[in-house]
Amino acid sequence: MAYILGSLHPPSTELALWARLNFQGLIQEIEQQQMRLHLLPGPHQEIAVRLTFLVKTLASATVSQDQRRKLQLESADLERELFRVIPIANLKSVEIAEVADALPPETFLVEFQRFLPTGEESWGEPRYMALVLASTGIVVQVDLGRAHLLETRIAQALEATTEGLADAAECWMELSKALLPPLLSALGTATRCFLSLDGELHRLPIHALPMPGQPDHLFGDWIDISILSTGRDLLTPEQAAPTLGRSLVLANPQYDLEPESNKDHREDAGASVRRRSRELGISRRWEPLPGSDQEGRQVAYLLDADLFTQADATTRALQCASHPLVLHVATHGFFLPDEKLDEPPEQLIASPLGGDLLANFRGEDPMLRSGLVLAGANQPDADPDDDGYLTALEATHLSLQGTELVTLSACDTGRGDIYTGEGMYGLQRALIVAGARSTLLSLWHVPDDATGEFMVRFYSLLKQGLGRSDALRQVQREFRNHTNFVWRHPCYWAAWQLVGDWRPIKGLQAFPAQAV
């Protein structure tokens, strides 16, 4: 739903920011606290173990929709019982002054909000605004215009980019001219801003927007940008994280349990650009990603990480991991739109591969309609304990408390269903609930070969001590001037969005500095 606000005058500005700070992503925060509490020893453990088993079962691609309904009812009952046994810790209201004090000098917090203005006689058309908080405590409200106009331009720019069209840059410039000028005026001479997105802005690579009238200069070049789930994150105290284990890399899963059985179905390797998504051609099967193999080995070397590939790159391997310092997964990702059960999903028509395998997720909760494809996914019935898929719902139960960074080097991992005031329901939400301090996910389909080079360079910069957002910005800048002219298109570099902790990762510099 959208927040409903009265006429926009100064007294409503601080009230709107206070409401945004205290209610944006609140359910996600409650879920995160509950997940942290239910991992602790106590009488609730029997319920927690049963609930984890149910989540794994109902998230299986082999479970029918009727079976899943029964499991969901039992799961809901267990969740209510678990909440009674380990009630949520007291949530204190956040004051604007507290957040302002947490901002370094010359830094701003920008809380975006999609809302319904009210007039004297009737409801207004939905609009977007930005609530800009300076480190001095001053709050400014910026009207960003009609939601329909901005959302139409976002959709056009995304389509042009994901299709690799020549006019993609022009589409982004049109969006930039509509969105950025009033925001730039409010930010003035700021050196850094923290952004908390809302509505369709979640789908927007805002760091990659060109400056109005300056196609060669990006918004992210003009000011350091860090994206947060909510401005409350600036007040989150450092949790006493468990001892972090070795970093973990999963790459190039063996989607067929018997590889030779798939030989007749494989596409010609040179037929098209491979993308890390369901977009895999006429075979209706998940095809190997050769680029992810080399990527996985290089990233594992850089991180001094445990590496799981081929038949070992399983859902079970992720579920058994315990608090890795960094988690990197290079594979196919999937996101199915919210479709009525009596209507064929558009994506399954346009991109048939994986269609039959994902059919049981149609019409389900968004946490079941997004996920990762791992070893054995082409034969989900073969192993009753592992169907080859990790859904977002299952990802909420991963042991990621204290994990510094989770990178899902796959297509569509940053997508999900958007709810105003609650953010994105999908893999990003799942990883935050599971305890990850930051995520690097994709907003659209990403090509296999370019992604491998992008990721290796990103981790190399992290090893040099750069902050997470600084490293991402540097790699994107390099790709904009890449020797491979094709890779300069935003399709190849703008999809990656970092959410959460923007700072350097402690401990990485102690490991080898160069990949093999």
XYZ file of C-alpha atoms in Angstrom:
516
model
C 0.000 0.000 0.000
C 1.042 3.640 -0.291
C 1.262 6.038 2.588
C -1.539 8.631 2.538
C -0.392 12.138 3.268
C -2.169 15.430 3.458
C -1.185 18.571 1.607
C 2.572 18.943 1.568
C 3.503 21.769 3.901
C 6.447 22.060 6.347
C 4.719 20.631 9.455
C 4.051 17.373 7.559
C 7.680 16.971 6.479
C 9.152 15.844 9.789
C 6.065 13.755 10.516
C 6.461 11.985 7.170
C 10.156 11.288 7.841
C 9.447 10.063 11.368
C 6.797 7.672 10.019
C 9.116 6.452 7.286
C 12.007 5.856 9.698
C 9.828 3.934 12.123
C 7.709 1.847 9.783
C 9.689 1.231 6.578
C 10.763 -2.421 6.512
C 9.480 -3.022 10.036
C 8.181 -6.520 9.308
C 11.559 -7.442 7.816
C 13.309 -6.215 10.956
C 10.946 -8.206 13.176
C 11.576 -11.325 11.077
C 15.318 -10.748 11.361
C 15.138 -10.494 15.136
C 12.960 -13.568 15.392
C 15.360 -15.538 13.201
C 18.276 -14.501 15.383
C 16.422 -15.456 18.565
C 15.153 -18.804 17.370
C 18.727 -19.927 16.660
C 19.564 -19.588 20.343
C 19.266 -22.632 22.617
C 16.086 -22.995 24.646
C 12.730 -24.773 24.898
C 11.686 -23.335 21.541
C 14.260 -25.393 19.624
C 11.882 -28.287 18.977
C 9.431 -25.891 17.300
C 12.232 -24.185 15.364
C 13.572 -27.498 14.028
C 10.105 -28.580 12.906
C 9.506 -25.199 11.256
C 12.806 -25.410 9.370
C 11.837 -28.857 8.094
C 8.445 -27.588 6.935
C 9.989 -24.641 5.113
C 12.341 -26.991 3.278
C 9.462 -29.270 2.328
C 7.005 -26.638 1.114
C 9.801 -24.934 -0.875
C 10.434 -28.059 -2.905
C 9.750 -27.758 -6.633
C 8.197 -31.243 -6.540
C 5.470 -30.375 -4.044
C 2.044 -29.823 -5.593
C 0.086 -26.677 -4.856
C -2.522 -28.607 -2.847
C 0.176 -30.185 -0.692
C 1.821 -26.816 -0.245
C -1.400 -25.255 1.061
C -1.551 -27.822 3.869
C 2.112 -27.305 4.724
C 1.642 -23.535 4.778
C -1.200 -23.811 7.288
C 0.922 -25.982 9.582
C 3.879 -23.647 9.137
C 1.754 -20.607 10.064
C 0.582 -22.355 13.250
C 4.187 -23.156 14.210
C 5.299 -19.585 13.557
C 2.591 -18.247 15.866
C 3.655 -20.739 18.526
C 7.304 -19.798 18.085
C 6.500 -16.108 18.455
C 4.654 -16.839 21.699
C 7.645 -18.745 23.087
C 10.249 -16.170 22.020
C 8.385 -12.850 21.779
C 9.906 -10.022 19.809
C 12.269 -7.745 21.697
C 10.897 -4.309 22.495
C 11.064 -2.063 19.446
C 11.844 1.517 20.355
C 10.787 4.406 18.168
C 13.545 6.120 16.222
C 13.885 9.875 16.480
C 15.039 12.027 13.581
C 17.735 13.650 15.719
C 19.274 10.239 16.487
C 19.622 9.415 12.792
C 21.023 12.881 12.026
C 23.661 12.409 14.724
C 24.701 9.113 13.087
C 25.377 10.854 9.767
C 28.954 12.044 9.146
C 29.376 15.734 8.214
C 28.358 16.640 4.659
C 26.300 13.452 4.452
C 22.585 13.076 3.776
C 19.977 10.365 4.225
C 17.373 10.245 1.457
C 14.190 8.337 2.215
C 12.118 7.909 -0.940
C 8.381 7.454 -0.569
C 5.563 6.579 -2.969
C 2.409 8.147 -1.563
C -1.151 9.270 -2.170
C -1.604 12.986 -1.534
C -4.983 14.138 -0.286
C -6.755 17.260 -1.387
C -9.703 19.062 0.086
C -12.258 17.090 -1.906
C -10.691 13.980 -3.422
C -7.745 11.618 -3.475
C -4.792 12.696 -5.538
C -2.761 10.728 -8.072
C 0.152 8.715 -6.571
C 3.440 10.607 -6.460
C 7.005 10.120 -5.294
C 8.815 12.320 -2.849
C 12.229 12.331 -1.217
C 12.650 13.147 2.453
C 16.190 14.476 2.752
C 17.825 14.542 6.177
C 21.121 16.416 6.618
C 23.675 15.660 9.310
C 22.705 19.044 10.794
C 19.195 17.699 11.475
C 17.490 19.801 8.810
C 14.776 17.929 6.897
C 13.714 18.890 3.368
C 10.830 17.415 1.423
C 11.354 17.107 -2.346
C 8.477 16.473 -4.734
C 9.657 14.061 -7.458
C 6.496 14.106 -9.536
C 3.757 11.751 -10.622
C 4.386 8.071 -9.994
C 2.946 7.035 -13.353
C 5.430 9.189 -15.283
C 8.478 7.992 -13.365
C 7.437 4.340 -13.400
C 6.751 4.414 -17.136
C 10.216 5.817 -17.789
C 11.810 3.263 -15.463
C 10.094 0.438 -17.369
C 11.197 1.857 -20.735
C 14.813 2.267 -19.616
C 14.963 -1.237 -18.153
C 13.531 -2.770 -21.308
C 15.994 -0.923 -23.526
C 18.896 -1.951 -21.280
C 18.061 -5.613 -20.834
C 17.453 -5.976 -24.567
C 20.792 -4.293 -25.314
C 19.133 -1.591 -27.426
C 21.104 1.359 -28.754
C 18.753 3.917 -27.206
C 19.244 2.637 -23.622
C 21.445 5.596 -22.713
C 18.844 8.003 -24.064
C 16.110 6.332 -21.989
C 18.194 6.649 -18.820
C 18.845 10.306 -19.592
C 15.110 11.005 -19.924
C 14.530 9.357 -16.571
C 17.430 11.272 -15.039
C 16.012 14.599 -16.220
C 12.677 13.758 -14.581
C 14.047 12.402 -11.282
C 17.364 13.963 -10.349
C 17.222 17.809 -10.670
C 15.102 18.479 -7.558
C 17.102 15.907 -5.605
C 20.445 17.376 -6.659
C 19.290 20.784 -5.494
C 18.474 19.405 -2.042
C 21.801 17.563 -1.728
C 23.862 20.642 -2.535
C 27.564 20.021 -1.835
C 27.112 16.695 -0.044
C 29.900 14.141 -0.411
C 27.884 11.013 0.431
C 24.242 10.036 0.607
C 22.459 7.027 1.979
C 19.379 6.034 -0.012
C 16.364 4.043 1.166
C 14.257 3.215 -1.884
C 10.535 2.686 -2.323
C 8.125 1.424 -4.951
C 9.464 0.939 -8.467
C 12.656 2.762 -7.516
C 13.779 -0.614 -6.151
C 14.158 -1.742 -9.775
C 16.307 1.257 -10.649
C 20.132 1.219 -10.776
C 20.092 4.729 -9.358
C 23.879 4.884 -9.001
C 24.144 4.356 -12.780
C 21.844 7.215 -13.795
C 23.591 9.862 -15.895
C 23.686 13.364 -14.547
C 21.029 15.500 -16.280
C 22.450 16.685 -19.605
C 25.817 14.977 -18.933
C 25.750 11.473 -20.459
C 29.402 10.780 -19.580
C 28.988 11.571 -15.872
C 26.935 9.382 -13.562
C 25.047 10.227 -10.386
C 27.299 7.727 -8.620
C 30.393 9.627 -9.803
C 29.090 12.923 -8.456
C 28.341 11.636 -4.951
C 29.159 8.450 -3.018
C 25.960 6.391 -2.838
C 25.092 3.671 -0.352
C 21.726 1.896 -0.427
C 20.101 0.838 2.834
C 16.943 -1.144 3.533
C 15.902 1.653 5.902
C 17.489 4.698 7.491
C 17.208 2.852 10.827
C 20.170 0.761 9.675
C 22.420 3.717 10.521
C 21.517 3.181 14.182
C 21.886 -0.602 14.221
C 24.499 -1.477 16.837
C 27.225 -3.924 15.956
C 25.862 -7.333 16.911
C 28.135 -9.817 18.644
C 28.401 -12.050 15.608
C 29.435 -15.679 15.929
C 32.965 -16.564 14.891
C 32.916 -16.321 11.120
C 34.058 -19.305 9.121
C 35.967 -19.494 5.864
C 34.389 -17.817 2.885
C 32.330 -20.080 0.644
C 32.024 -20.144 -3.150
C 29.520 -22.224 -5.140
C 29.903 -22.118 -8.912
C 29.007 -23.947 -12.121
C 26.586 -26.502 -10.613
C 25.970 -29.738 -12.470
C 22.281 -29.308 -13.230
C 22.012 -32.835 -14.633
C 22.757 -35.657 -12.249
C 23.709 -37.694 -15.312
C 25.431 -35.198 -17.650
C 25.530 -37.490 -20.672
C 21.742 -37.789 -20.700
C 21.528 -34.120 -21.640
C 23.905 -34.254 -24.581
C 21.221 -34.155 -27.272
C 19.483 -31.182 -25.641
C 22.410 -28.795 -25.434
C 22.494 -25.664 -27.515
C 25.410 -24.732 -29.710
C 27.813 -22.862 -27.415
C 28.143 -20.030 -29.917
C 24.458 -19.647 -30.668
C 23.856 -16.801 -28.277
C 25.162 -14.912 -25.287
C 24.621 -17.082 -22.243
C 22.784 -15.382 -19.420
C 22.517 -16.496 -15.819
C 18.760 -16.917 -15.781
C 15.863 -19.006 -16.976
C 16.589 -17.633 -20.465
C 18.241 -20.770 -21.791
C 16.583 -21.653 -25.060
C 14.447 -24.437 -26.445
C 15.685 -27.312 -24.302
C 13.490 -26.425 -21.296
C 16.450 -27.420 -19.146
C 19.094 -25.503 -17.230
C 22.281 -25.361 -19.287
C 25.850 -25.190 -17.901
C 27.528 -21.804 -17.428
C 31.172 -22.239 -18.490
C 32.104 -18.717 -17.400
C 30.973 -19.375 -13.851
C 33.536 -22.171 -13.443
C 36.549 -19.925 -14.008
C 34.873 -17.156 -12.007
C 34.338 -19.492 -9.075
C 37.939 -20.681 -9.047
C 39.368 -17.167 -9.239
C 37.041 -15.763 -6.585
C 37.728 -18.731 -4.293
C 41.473 -18.103 -4.648
C 41.070 -14.409 -3.868
C 38.967 -15.137 -0.792
C 40.901 -18.218 0.323
C 37.460 -19.812 0.270
C 36.046 -23.315 0.226
C 34.938 -24.058 -3.339
C 32.007 -26.266 -4.352
C 31.431 -26.924 -8.065
C 29.662 -29.401 -10.329
C 27.830 -32.125 -8.344
C 29.033 -30.620 -5.047
C 27.383 -27.216 -5.674
C 24.144 -28.236 -3.999
C 21.377 -26.637 -1.999
C 22.497 -28.813 0.895
C 25.995 -27.290 0.747
C 24.501 -23.833 1.283
C 22.201 -24.991 4.039
C 25.106 -26.636 5.896
C 27.328 -23.534 5.693
C 27.919 -21.807 9.018
C 28.506 -18.058 9.084
C 30.969 -17.709 6.174
C 32.862 -14.422 6.020
C 31.773 -13.999 2.381
C 29.332 -16.120 0.375
C 29.569 -16.066 -3.424
C 27.211 -18.095 -5.633
C 27.612 -18.164 -9.439
C 24.728 -19.948 -11.144
C 21.318 -19.387 -12.722
C 18.726 -17.389 -10.831
C 14.989 -17.221 -11.337
C 12.141 -14.866 -10.539
C 8.582 -15.596 -11.617
C 6.096 -12.707 -11.659
C 2.896 -12.831 -9.665
C 0.480 -14.572 -12.015
C -3.030 -15.913 -11.610
C -3.072 -19.677 -11.636
C -5.418 -19.802 -14.637
C -3.111 -17.629 -16.763
C 0.189 -18.871 -18.241
C 3.131 -16.840 -16.901
C 4.544 -14.530 -19.555
C 8.118 -15.453 -18.656
C 7.485 -19.151 -19.083
C 6.121 -18.499 -22.564
C 8.948 -16.193 -23.639
C 11.702 -18.197 -21.956
C 10.558 -21.796 -21.828
C 13.639 -23.339 -20.249
C 12.915 -24.257 -16.690
C 9.207 -23.686 -17.307
C 8.031 -27.205 -16.504
C 10.497 -27.480 -13.642
C 9.214 -24.297 -11.998
C 5.514 -24.871 -12.711
C 4.650 -25.701 -9.095
C 5.817 -22.235 -7.994
C 3.213 -20.458 -10.124
C 0.898 -18.212 -8.138
C 2.816 -18.769 -4.915
C 4.232 -16.440 -2.293
C 7.023 -14.247 -3.787
C 9.506 -15.923 -1.447
C 8.858 -19.145 -3.371
C 8.849 -17.560 -6.818
C 12.470 -16.392 -6.607
C 15.586 -18.393 -5.971
C 18.783 -20.035 -7.162
C 19.314 -23.062 -9.400
C 21.835 -25.580 -8.077
C 23.119 -29.098 -8.726
C 20.468 -31.602 -9.778
C 17.849 -29.010 -10.726
C 17.052 -30.735 -14.023
C 15.928 -33.841 -12.096
C 14.252 -32.394 -8.978
C 12.586 -35.748 -8.175
C 15.851 -37.698 -8.059
C 16.893 -36.756 -4.509
C 14.064 -36.475 -1.964
C 16.302 -34.349 0.279
C 17.492 -31.880 -2.381
C 15.462 -30.764 -5.412
C 18.263 -28.569 -6.768
C 16.592 -25.243 -5.922
C 17.130 -22.771 -3.101
C 14.090 -20.525 -2.857
C 14.138 -17.185 -1.077
C 11.997 -18.734 1.648
C 14.646 -21.386 2.296
C 17.366 -18.729 2.188
C 15.849 -17.035 5.266
C 17.002 -20.091 7.241
C 20.648 -19.994 6.101
C 23.248 -19.446 8.823
C 24.458 -16.000 7.755
C 24.565 -14.118 11.057
C 27.542 -11.774 10.726
C 28.357 -12.733 7.117
C 29.874 -9.588 5.657
C 28.774 -9.996 2.036
C 26.567 -12.313 0.001
C 27.013 -12.048 -3.762
C 24.555 -13.886 -5.980
C 26.268 -13.837 -9.357
C 23.126 -14.772 -11.237
C 20.243 -13.164 -13.099
C 17.265 -11.501 -11.444
C 18.481 -12.087 -7.877
C 17.667 -8.490 -6.952
C 14.092 -8.752 -8.193
C 10.960 -9.542 -6.255
C 7.474 -8.343 -5.465
C 7.459 -4.741 -4.227
C 5.275 -3.557 -1.366
C 5.324 0.137 -0.516
C 6.666 0.582 2.983
C 8.018 -2.966 3.140
C 10.459 -3.121 0.235
C 11.198 -6.110 -1.970
C 10.031 -9.636 -1.193
C 12.615 -11.955 -2.709
C 16.205 -13.098 -2.280
C 17.498 -9.762 -1.001
C 14.991 -9.737 1.842
C 15.735 -13.384 2.623
C 19.471 -12.815 2.949
C 18.988 -9.792 5.222
C 16.601 -11.761 7.439
C 19.190 -14.562 7.556
C 21.725 -12.067 8.910
C 23.870 -10.933 5.957
C 25.337 -7.457 6.478
C 25.359 -6.619 2.769
C 24.215 -8.139 -0.514
C 25.326 -7.731 -4.126
C 22.518 -8.838 -6.427
C 21.444 -8.297 -10.033
C 18.467 -6.286 -11.265
C 18.220 -8.057 -14.639
C 19.709 -10.799 -16.845
C 23.510 -10.685 -16.807
C 25.801 -12.206 -19.492
C 27.980 -15.071 -18.316
C 31.425 -14.068 -19.592
C 31.275 -10.374 -18.624
C 29.938 -11.241 -15.177
C 32.940 -13.434 -14.419
C 35.408 -10.668 -15.213
C 33.304 -8.126 -13.314
C 33.265 -10.224 -10.141
C 36.962 -11.073 -10.135
C 37.822 -7.401 -10.471
C 35.350 -6.467 -7.712
C 36.935 -8.845 -5.226
C 40.419 -7.786 -6.237
C 39.532 -4.225 -5.248
C 38.025 -5.396 -1.960
C 41.322 -7.161 -1.281
C 43.102 -3.862 -1.767
C 41.072 -2.431 1.110
C 38.394 -0.519 -0.800
C 34.929 -0.259 0.685
C 32.200 -2.357 -0.849
C 30.407 0.548 -2.550
C 33.711 2.113 -3.659
C 34.848 -1.165 -5.232
C 31.551 -1.562 -7.075
C 31.696 1.994 -8.397
C 35.296 1.499 -9.577
C 34.506 -1.693 -11.516
C 31.504 -0.068 -13.147
C 33.651 2.875 -14.172
C 36.191 0.497 -15.727
C 33.489 -1.350 -17.663
C 32.159 1.935 -19.060
C 35.582 2.341 -20.683
C 36.294 -1.344 -21.343
C 38.517 -2.427 -24.236
C 35.648 -4.705 -25.259
C 33.373 -2.025 -26.683
C 30.271 -4.238 -26.331
C 30.740 -4.439 -22.570
C 30.420 -0.670 -22.254
C 26.658 -1.015 -22.640
C 24.879 -0.638 -19.261
C 23.408 -4.117 -19.755
C 26.808 -5.522 -18.773
C 27.663 -3.445 -15.693
C 24.723 -1.460 -14.298
C 22.655 -4.407 -13.035
C 24.685 -4.939 -9.860
C 23.233 -3.291 -6.776
C 24.860 -3.311 -3.348
C 22.525 -3.014 -0.355
C 23.700 -2.722 3.231
C 27.155 -2.188 4.720
C 29.257 -0.094 2.333
C 32.568 -0.248 4.206
C 35.696 -2.391 3.648
C 35.530 -6.028 4.730
C 37.909 -6.701 7.572
C 40.059 -9.788 7.156
C 40.199 -10.026 3.371
C 43.587 -8.324 3.087
C 45.284 -11.170 4.969
C 44.772 -13.579 2.082
C 46.597 -13.866 -1.305
C 46.225 -10.752 -3.432
C 46.165 -12.153 -6.962
C 43.923 -14.653 -8.635
C 45.240 -17.474 -10.748
